[in-house]
XYZ file of C-alpha atoms in Angstrom:
580
model
C 31.292 12.851 -39.230
C 27.637 12.858 -38.410
C 25.938 10.213 -35.700
C 22.451 9.238 -36.192
C 20.194 8.309 -32.949
C 18.879 4.528 -32.592
C 15.629 5.144 -33.660
C 12.674 4.264 -31.666
C 10.633 1.222 -32.646
C 7.016 1.620 -32.260
C 5.159 0.020 -30.038
C 3.414 -2.753 -30.809
C -0.197 -4.063 -29.684
C 0.639 -6.063 -26.727
C 1.883 -2.945 -25.098
C -1.591 -1.064 -25.236
C -3.349 -4.315 -24.448
C -1.049 -4.342 -21.306
C -1.671 -0.620 -19.979
C -5.156 -0.998 -20.412
C -5.389 -3.637 -18.534
C -3.156 -2.463 -15.385
C -5.191 1.069 -15.688
C -8.535 -0.585 -14.366
C -6.708 -3.181 -12.232
C -5.596 -0.347 -10.251
C -8.992 1.436 -10.459
C -10.378 -1.672 -8.978
C -7.102 -1.717 -6.213
C -7.058 1.843 -5.475
C -10.912 2.089 -5.658
C -11.349 0.153 -3.088
C -8.019 0.509 -1.260
C -8.054 3.766 -0.895
C -10.964 4.008 1.341
C -10.538 0.165 2.564
C -9.448 2.353 6.340
C -12.990 4.065 5.975
C -15.131 1.145 4.969
C -13.574 -1.444 7.489
C -13.520 1.107 10.639
C -17.077 2.585 9.822
C -19.932 1.314 11.913
C -22.497 -1.492 10.469
C -25.229 1.667 10.981
C -23.511 3.203 8.233
C -22.912 0.031 6.110
C -19.599 -0.140 7.046
C -17.351 -3.185 8.496
C -16.909 -2.616 12.522
C -14.134 -3.456 12.886
C -11.685 -1.995 15.275
C -7.940 -0.691 13.992
C -5.873 -3.506 14.980
C -8.255 -5.842 13.157
C -8.478 -3.728 10.201
C -4.011 -3.107 10.712
C -3.944 -6.669 10.431
C -5.789 -7.347 7.074
C -3.993 -4.241 5.350
C -0.071 -5.048 6.754
C -0.831 -9.237 5.446
C -2.622 -8.803 1.812
C -0.643 -6.064 0.530
C 2.464 -8.481 2.304
C 1.496 -11.060 0.393
C 0.712 -9.082 -2.749
C 4.226 -8.576 -2.918
C 6.142 -11.761 -1.931
C 3.511 -14.132 -4.165
C 5.392 -12.323 -8.257
C 8.510 -14.378 -7.244
C 6.219 -17.382 -7.558
C 3.551 -16.398 -9.851
C 5.869 -14.873 -12.653
C 7.177 -18.025 -12.725
C 4.019 -20.114 -13.001
C 3.314 -17.678 -15.756
C 6.241 -18.694 -17.806
C 5.918 -22.047 -17.065
C 1.720 -22.219 -18.555
C 1.465 -18.889 -20.225
C 0.602 -15.380 -19.365
C -3.149 -15.357 -21.275
C -3.975 -18.191 -19.007
C -2.474 -16.958 -15.658
C -4.105 -13.426 -16.440
C -7.467 -15.263 -17.164
C -7.275 -16.914 -13.545
C -6.654 -14.157 -12.042
C -9.357 -12.153 -13.345
C -11.530 -15.228 -12.089
C -10.474 -14.792 -8.589
C -10.579 -10.476 -8.230
C -14.041 -10.477 -10.090
C -15.918 -12.382 -7.533
C -13.320 -11.464 -4.362
C -13.349 -7.913 -4.947
C -17.859 -8.415 -4.842
C -17.903 -10.214 -1.959
C -15.274 -7.893 0.054
C -18.886 -5.738 0.037
C -21.017 -8.633 0.905
C -19.964 -10.599 3.713
C -20.549 -9.047 6.850
C -18.293 -11.272 9.095
C -14.548 -11.250 10.097
C -13.396 -14.542 8.665
C -15.686 -13.903 5.553
C -13.915 -10.537 5.289
C -10.421 -11.786 5.528
C -10.904 -14.906 3.098
C -12.178 -12.515 0.173
C -9.563 -10.068 0.906
C -7.046 -12.768 0.620
C -8.458 -14.087 -2.633
C -8.446 -10.580 -4.200
C -4.383 -10.156 -2.042
C -3.474 -13.747 -4.880
C -4.997 -12.918 -8.001
C -3.422 -8.974 -7.864
C -0.492 -11.185 -6.900
C -0.706 -13.390 -10.648
C -1.056 -10.074 -12.286
C 1.293 -7.989 -11.005
C 4.485 -9.969 -12.650
C 2.540 -11.229 -15.610
C 1.443 -7.088 -16.907
C 4.861 -6.070 -16.225
C 6.481 -8.909 -18.360
C 4.303 -8.671 -21.383
C 5.343 -4.893 -20.829
C 9.377 -6.047 -20.838
C 8.039 -8.050 -23.973
C 7.062 -5.776 -25.906
C 9.100 -3.370 -25.561
C 12.752 -3.018 -26.398
C 16.418 -0.808 -25.911
C 15.225 1.654 -27.723
C 11.798 2.105 -26.370
C 11.642 0.548 -22.844
C 12.525 3.235 -21.584
C 9.444 5.313 -22.215
C 6.990 1.623 -23.005
C 7.985 2.032 -18.855
C 7.363 5.675 -18.375
C 3.760 5.174 -20.502
C 3.184 2.182 -17.831
C 3.514 4.217 -14.481
C 1.762 6.616 -16.015
C -0.894 4.212 -16.478
C -0.746 3.067 -12.847
C -0.859 6.443 -11.667
C -4.063 7.323 -13.580
C -6.073 3.942 -11.822
C -4.832 5.338 -8.994
C -6.488 9.116 -9.178
C -9.661 8.204 -10.581
C -10.204 4.965 -8.653
C -10.917 6.535 -5.658
C -12.525 9.154 -6.627
C -15.321 7.183 -8.945
C -15.148 5.289 -5.496
C -16.674 8.748 -3.656
C -19.228 9.048 -5.786
C -20.303 4.910 -5.883
C -20.125 5.513 -1.805
C -23.060 8.116 -1.713
C -25.619 5.400 -3.300
C -23.823 2.955 -0.912
C -20.732 0.524 -0.012
C -21.906 -2.155 -1.908
C -21.271 0.169 -5.438
C -17.776 0.328 -4.451
C -16.953 -3.017 -4.280
C -19.891 -3.865 -7.527
C -17.723 -0.857 -9.305
C -14.515 -2.651 -8.744
C -15.872 -5.933 -9.881
C -17.221 -4.167 -12.506
C -13.432 -3.439 -13.814
C -11.730 -6.063 -13.083
C -14.626 -7.715 -15.174
C -13.647 -5.292 -18.564
C -10.332 -6.620 -18.501
C -12.005 -9.872 -19.709
C -12.331 -8.807 -23.017
C -9.007 -7.764 -23.940
C -7.187 -10.661 -22.734
C -9.580 -12.898 -24.704
C -10.171 -11.508 -27.528
C -6.963 -9.214 -28.191
C -3.587 -10.339 -25.831
C -1.083 -12.124 -28.000
C 0.960 -14.017 -24.937
C 4.320 -13.460 -25.366
C 5.699 -16.504 -23.913
C 3.894 -18.612 -26.718
C 6.351 -18.581 -28.673
C 9.387 -18.791 -25.684
C 8.144 -22.246 -24.555
C 7.881 -23.843 -27.396
C 11.730 -23.669 -28.085
C 12.790 -22.887 -24.392
C 12.168 -25.106 -21.526
C 10.192 -23.095 -18.101
C 12.453 -22.436 -15.785
C 12.227 -25.191 -13.009
C 11.632 -24.618 -9.515
C 14.501 -25.888 -8.546
C 15.889 -22.903 -10.164
C 13.887 -20.316 -8.729
C 14.494 -21.663 -4.813
C 18.294 -21.917 -5.871
C 17.790 -18.032 -6.337
C 15.783 -17.539 -3.520
C 18.655 -18.923 -1.074
C 21.441 -17.176 -3.323
C 19.655 -13.716 -2.763
C 17.443 -13.755 0.468
C 18.790 -17.570 2.528
C 18.542 -20.895 3.036
C 15.381 -22.798 4.435
C 16.275 -22.901 7.546
C 16.663 -18.663 7.226
C 12.818 -18.747 5.872
C 12.123 -20.628 8.091
C 12.883 -18.465 11.229
C 11.618 -15.295 9.557
C 8.531 -16.230 8.414
C 6.975 -17.666 11.612
C 7.829 -14.410 13.737
C 6.391 -12.127 10.956
C 2.851 -14.119 10.941
C 3.094 -13.940 15.056
C 4.128 -10.233 14.993
C 0.628 -9.932 13.137
C -2.134 -12.012 14.650
C -2.490 -10.429 18.131
C -4.914 -7.890 15.094
C -6.838 -10.564 14.474
C -8.152 -11.483 18.545
C -6.817 -14.892 17.972
C -3.877 -14.546 20.552
C -2.587 -11.973 22.634
C 0.264 -9.852 22.404
C 2.246 -11.539 26.010
C 1.504 -14.942 24.017
C 2.896 -13.566 20.538
C 6.163 -12.008 21.819
C 6.790 -14.996 24.192
C 6.302 -17.408 20.528
C 8.874 -15.185 18.823
C 11.302 -15.358 21.999
C 11.099 -19.121 22.199
C 11.675 -19.385 18.512
C 14.164 -17.412 17.875
C 16.160 -19.637 20.856
C 15.211 -23.007 19.792
C 16.851 -21.901 16.129
C 19.636 -20.748 17.740
C 20.260 -24.437 19.306
C 18.925 -26.039 16.566
C 21.780 -24.143 14.663
C 24.530 -24.790 16.942
C 23.664 -28.453 16.775
C 23.487 -27.764 13.596
C 26.449 -29.710 11.275
C 27.967 -28.103 8.713
C 27.150 -29.310 5.726
C 23.512 -30.929 6.924
C 21.980 -33.953 4.499
C 19.167 -31.919 4.233
C 17.566 -28.543 3.988
C 15.873 -28.755 8.096
C 18.861 -30.443 9.200
C 21.574 -27.502 7.698
C 22.268 -24.369 9.898
C 20.949 -20.653 9.007
C 22.410 -19.546 6.286
C 21.996 -15.736 5.034
C 21.979 -14.888 1.315
C 23.500 -12.353 -0.182
C 24.310 -9.717 3.068
C 24.604 -6.433 1.975
C 21.813 -6.654 -0.038
C 19.955 -8.133 2.450
C 20.929 -5.197 4.991
C 19.581 -2.870 2.085
C 16.202 -4.445 1.826
C 15.420 -4.257 5.302
C 16.392 -0.597 5.966
C 14.141 0.113 3.033
C 11.388 -1.539 5.105
C 11.237 1.174 6.512
C 10.602 3.419 3.684
C 8.151 1.253 2.545
C 6.393 1.580 6.210
C 6.175 4.993 6.562
C 5.372 5.340 2.516
C 2.292 2.855 2.802
C 0.695 5.196 5.870
C -0.648 7.440 3.139
C -3.545 4.247 2.100
C -4.152 3.211 5.588
C -3.963 6.365 7.550
C -4.513 9.430 6.092
C -7.748 8.927 5.157
C -8.812 8.238 8.586
C -6.675 11.305 9.594
C -8.461 13.257 7.576
C -12.106 11.874 8.824
C -11.161 12.220 12.412
C -9.148 15.429 12.566
C -8.281 17.389 9.527
C -11.342 20.203 8.787
C -11.702 20.722 5.228
C -14.135 22.878 5.393
C -11.535 25.319 3.512
C -11.874 22.890 0.830
C -15.092 22.711 0.046
C -15.856 26.474 -0.218
C -12.752 26.307 -2.513
C -15.417 23.555 -4.213
C -17.793 25.334 -4.457
C -15.911 28.581 -5.487
C -15.162 26.130 -8.897
C -18.776 24.867 -9.576
C -21.315 24.070 -7.316
C -22.565 20.682 -8.067
C -18.289 19.614 -7.750
C -18.515 21.126 -4.202
C -21.728 19.151 -3.398
C -20.707 15.664 -4.967
C -17.454 16.385 -3.268
C -19.003 17.055 0.534
C -21.888 14.816 0.057
C -23.940 13.685 3.631
C -26.358 11.278 3.746
C -28.780 13.025 5.865
C -30.740 10.106 6.593
C -28.336 8.429 8.159
C -26.366 11.457 9.553
C -30.359 11.508 11.077
C -30.150 7.517 12.481
C -26.600 7.888 13.814
C -27.363 11.357 15.637
C -30.540 9.962 16.970
C -28.442 6.216 18.562
C -26.148 8.890 20.461
C -29.158 9.930 22.531
C -28.792 6.599 24.406
C -24.694 5.855 22.680
C -23.074 7.536 25.631
C -22.941 8.412 29.523
C -22.257 12.294 28.390
C -21.661 12.705 32.240
C -18.192 11.619 31.331
C -16.144 14.147 29.379
C -14.819 11.681 26.953
C -18.103 10.826 25.526
C -18.072 13.486 23.480
C -15.243 13.223 21.954
C -15.910 9.751 20.837
C -19.327 11.125 19.907
C -17.639 13.316 17.696
C -15.472 10.692 16.288
C -19.091 8.731 15.672
C -20.414 11.472 13.647
C -17.135 11.937 11.361
C -18.437 8.556 9.836
C -20.824 10.685 8.416
C -18.781 12.836 6.759
C -19.505 15.996 9.231
C -17.032 17.827 11.564
C -19.318 18.967 14.701
C -16.961 21.230 16.859
C -17.256 20.617 20.518
C -18.716 22.813 22.170
C -22.284 22.003 19.490
C -21.634 18.926 20.295
C -21.649 19.601 24.494
C -25.022 21.886 23.752
C -27.328 19.252 22.159
C -26.083 15.977 23.038
C -27.061 15.958 26.861
C -30.996 16.887 25.452
C -30.779 14.262 22.497
C -33.708 12.619 24.229
C -35.971 14.940 24.533
C -36.086 15.840 21.053
C -38.480 14.301 18.359
C -37.397 12.712 15.597
C -38.675 15.518 13.041
C -36.097 17.988 15.425
C -33.620 15.601 15.264
C -34.014 15.418 10.865
C -33.496 19.240 11.104
C -30.590 19.246 13.421
C -29.085 17.047 10.725
C -30.039 19.051 8.101
C -28.383 21.761 9.882
C -25.322 20.085 10.687
C -24.356 19.092 6.972
C -25.879 22.409 6.087
C -23.053 23.721 8.149
C -20.308 21.325 8.723
C -19.927 19.450 6.153
C -16.349 17.747 5.174
C -14.434 17.423 1.574
C -14.466 13.809 1.294
C -10.638 11.786 2.305
C -10.446 9.866 -0.599
C -10.137 13.050 -2.680
C -7.287 14.650 -0.911
C -5.874 11.600 -0.417
C -6.034 11.470 -4.504
C -3.975 14.370 -5.034
C -0.945 12.096 -4.742
C -1.499 10.227 -7.965
C -2.724 13.113 -9.850
C 0.470 14.887 -8.698
C 2.661 12.177 -9.567
C 1.120 11.555 -13.027
C 2.048 15.705 -13.584
C 5.511 15.725 -12.602
C 6.710 12.800 -12.380
C 8.871 13.366 -15.993
C 9.867 16.690 -14.787
C 10.985 15.085 -11.143
C 12.902 12.313 -12.642
C 14.422 14.526 -15.069
C 15.605 17.119 -12.716
C 17.180 14.329 -10.021
C 19.060 12.465 -13.449
C 21.694 15.161 -12.544
C 22.049 13.660 -9.072
C 24.025 10.383 -7.361
C 21.015 8.237 -7.942
C 21.650 7.313 -3.373
C 21.657 10.608 -2.622
C 18.050 11.066 -4.654
C 16.401 8.029 -2.266
C 18.172 10.097 0.263
C 16.434 13.196 0.151
C 12.754 11.630 -1.080
C 12.675 9.312 2.520
C 13.592 12.644 4.201
C 10.948 15.069 2.176
C 8.336 11.896 3.452
C 9.460 13.038 6.554
C 8.871 16.452 7.203
C 5.601 15.973 5.243
C 4.502 13.818 8.551
C 6.392 16.765 10.597
C 3.423 18.782 8.941
C 0.419 16.585 10.242
C 1.977 17.132 13.281
C 0.491 19.377 15.767
C 1.398 19.583 19.317
C -1.368 20.509 21.018
C -3.941 17.597 22.200
C -6.707 16.999 19.640
C -5.507 19.914 17.458
C -7.196 19.940 14.100
C -5.851 19.897 10.527
C -6.352 22.341 7.939
C -7.467 20.903 4.173
C -4.778 22.919 2.564
C -2.377 21.980 4.921
C -3.182 18.388 4.193
C -2.548 19.509 0.816
C 0.567 20.678 1.680
C 2.151 17.981 3.485
C 0.265 15.521 0.906
C 2.614 17.475 -2.298
C 5.620 16.856 -0.198
C 4.978 13.314 0.499
C 4.289 12.985 -3.411
C 7.656 14.727 -4.571
C 9.325 12.468 -1.968
C 7.612 9.292 -3.357
C 8.903 10.282 -6.929
C 12.145 11.069 -6.140
C 13.152 7.779 -3.604
C 10.373 4.593 -4.836
C 12.218 4.466 -8.803
C 15.920 5.168 -7.986
C 15.561 2.150 -5.483
C 15.226 -0.012 -8.499
C 17.519 2.216 -10.343
C 19.919 1.700 -8.471
C 19.576 -1.893 -8.289
C 20.296 -2.232 -11.393
C 23.002 -0.226 -11.627
C 25.506 -2.180 -9.278
C 24.132 -5.842 -10.019
C 25.179 -8.212 -12.706
C 23.084 -7.657 -15.568
C 22.461 -10.906 -16.064
C 20.906 -10.820 -12.586
C 19.441 -6.976 -12.240
C 16.198 -8.684 -12.870
C 16.628 -11.184 -10.265
C 17.159 -9.052 -7.868
C 15.239 -6.020 -9.200
C 12.132 -8.687 -8.431
C 13.862 -9.653 -5.005
C 14.058 -6.060 -3.932
C 10.055 -6.209 -3.454
C 10.498 -7.979 -0.424
C 11.246 -4.894 1.212
C 7.595 -3.482 0.281
C 6.683 -6.231 1.366
C 8.196 -6.102 4.335
C 7.611 -2.780 5.403
C 3.830 -2.577 4.132
C 2.870 -5.927 7.345
C 4.622 -3.372 9.497
C 3.033 -0.874 8.276
C -0.776 -2.157 9.464
C 0.979 -3.212 12.504
C 1.821 0.377 13.318
C -1.677 2.039 11.955
C -3.909 -0.743 13.896
C -1.801 -0.495 16.977
C -0.917 3.573 17.188
C -3.358 5.076 15.913
C -6.070 4.168 18.194
C -4.028 4.053 20.780
C -2.582 8.186 20.549
C -5.620 9.255 18.360
C -9.076 7.878 19.229
C -7.965 6.538 22.874
C -5.954 9.470 23.213
C -7.076 12.263 20.989
C -2.715 12.915 20.643
C -2.787 12.209 16.915
C 0.187 14.052 16.606
C 2.297 11.723 18.091
C 1.880 8.687 15.454
C 2.908 11.451 12.788
C 5.983 12.093 14.633
C 6.723 8.984 14.804
C 6.532 7.991 11.525
C 8.426 11.110 10.919
C 11.015 9.434 13.308
C 11.634 5.915 11.464
C 11.845 8.501 8.107
C 14.589 10.036 9.367
C 15.912 7.180 10.784
C 15.222 5.017 7.350
C 17.189 8.295 6.265
C 20.279 7.716 8.010
C 20.612 3.973 7.576
C 20.542 4.592 4.115
C 23.256 7.160 4.472
C 25.641 5.047 6.285
C 25.120 2.300 4.264
C 25.819 4.364 0.979
C 29.595 5.082 3.440
C 30.104 2.174 4.573
C 27.770 -1.390 3.203
C 27.901 0.396 -0.586
C 30.770 -0.535 -1.342
C 30.452 -4.283 -0.483
C 27.623 -4.463 -2.925
C 28.601 -3.331 -5.893
C 32.257 -5.248 -5.331
C 29.846 -8.294 -5.314
C 29.233 -6.359 -8.720
C 32.300 -6.631 -10.290
C 34.039 -9.886 -8.358
C 31.139 -11.937 -9.980
C 31.910 -9.682 -13.653
C 35.658 -10.319 -13.174
C 34.839 -13.482 -12.499
C 32.662 -14.494 -15.872
C 35.881 -12.745 -17.432
C 37.972 -15.291 -15.947
């Protein structure tokens, strides 16, 4: 008897249009976000914003937090009003906001423009994955999402590379290019995109907002639970803006917890209004899993918001410059470009910026110059900086040219692009190999690999410099861990939840990413500044990240041993109830 394998259906035009729009959106996002830490902390003299690390960390935590929470609402709005209209709205928001990011000069204006990007991206994200879902079926869905994930990383790889070229001209060009990438998407969505929900909306009423809130209550908890959690999260982040102090934030959190505890005790068992009810959590094992996985996403995010700063400040990538030059002189020049006039101005300013009779002034000057893509050895700085005021402008210009030639570095965004490039090349192979093992064990192993990559970046000596090759090796190990752990999280939830609710739970799994990203910004802004910038001990930061990853892996193992059965049992009980 011959068995016939099901024939894979060809992809329709909507699938290819969705992938094209995804590439351009990712070009814009990763072209900006990969260099966002550098832009926000670079001095105004170099064209940056001159923000503190705490201010940067607040923005880099809050914005991704919003991007990953909004889809629960914006996806429902897409079902109600149509994907095409909502996509046009997303592009209409992101195009000017990306441009404005490079034009504004105040913290508040930058924050508003960044939030505009976040809202637009939060609208775009569920609609584009929804389009791929509608454009595929059981015969081609696995391949379809594999291609889609590859396109995400193609955009992630090319975006930082192109952004690196653009910022050689000026930082403004990075944001103009990001706005152009988004604006290009108006062409496919206007002329070629077919709304997959048009026919569905004619025959099926859109899901009411009330039903969405009921789903949230089932998965996460009731309104009282949300009212308890969200003010605490926001209060925890606000000190980064300098609007409130750390002591005020922690005092508020303690008071809010106490008030809600009393409120919960006094509330009747069955309140007539949501605000008069007791606090109720949703699916407790699932919430525990979200809490644990937020630790994974906290350390994951450091590769985008902290590693570029660490590469700029503490990685000697001259070995990579030599490698690039051996491949092609033009490639070496582009990958290690130094704006000599800007460097000359910076060196001139250093003559009066610090008091060089104090030892830590040389470290501050060293960090100041790393913004210009050069790494000047401490002994060279000690020999030249005290006598800068005696040099003529022509002599300082000659010195800047010499330093640019001798101490130029490989651009941080090009090194970071190794992450995306390796995923494009290896994800299919890694997925095939990891399919042989239990899903949860693969997630744990991937988390341990990420912890190992951060240990590789840590050096026990204060202010020790890591080589470019070592940084690339750490990135490759990190990428392997990501390729193992990230896709398997969605796969695990899909396998243990009821089939008719798997998509809903997979959507709410993004809450783990949102929470992890929120705290990642706080950790990066707070600890990197204290340990790397002020104390000159960056290794402590990576040791902390490694420790968090190890604790997360341990928590995952404990969850698998003691709590996973409860989550899986809820699936079986639900299925049994449906049969009965």
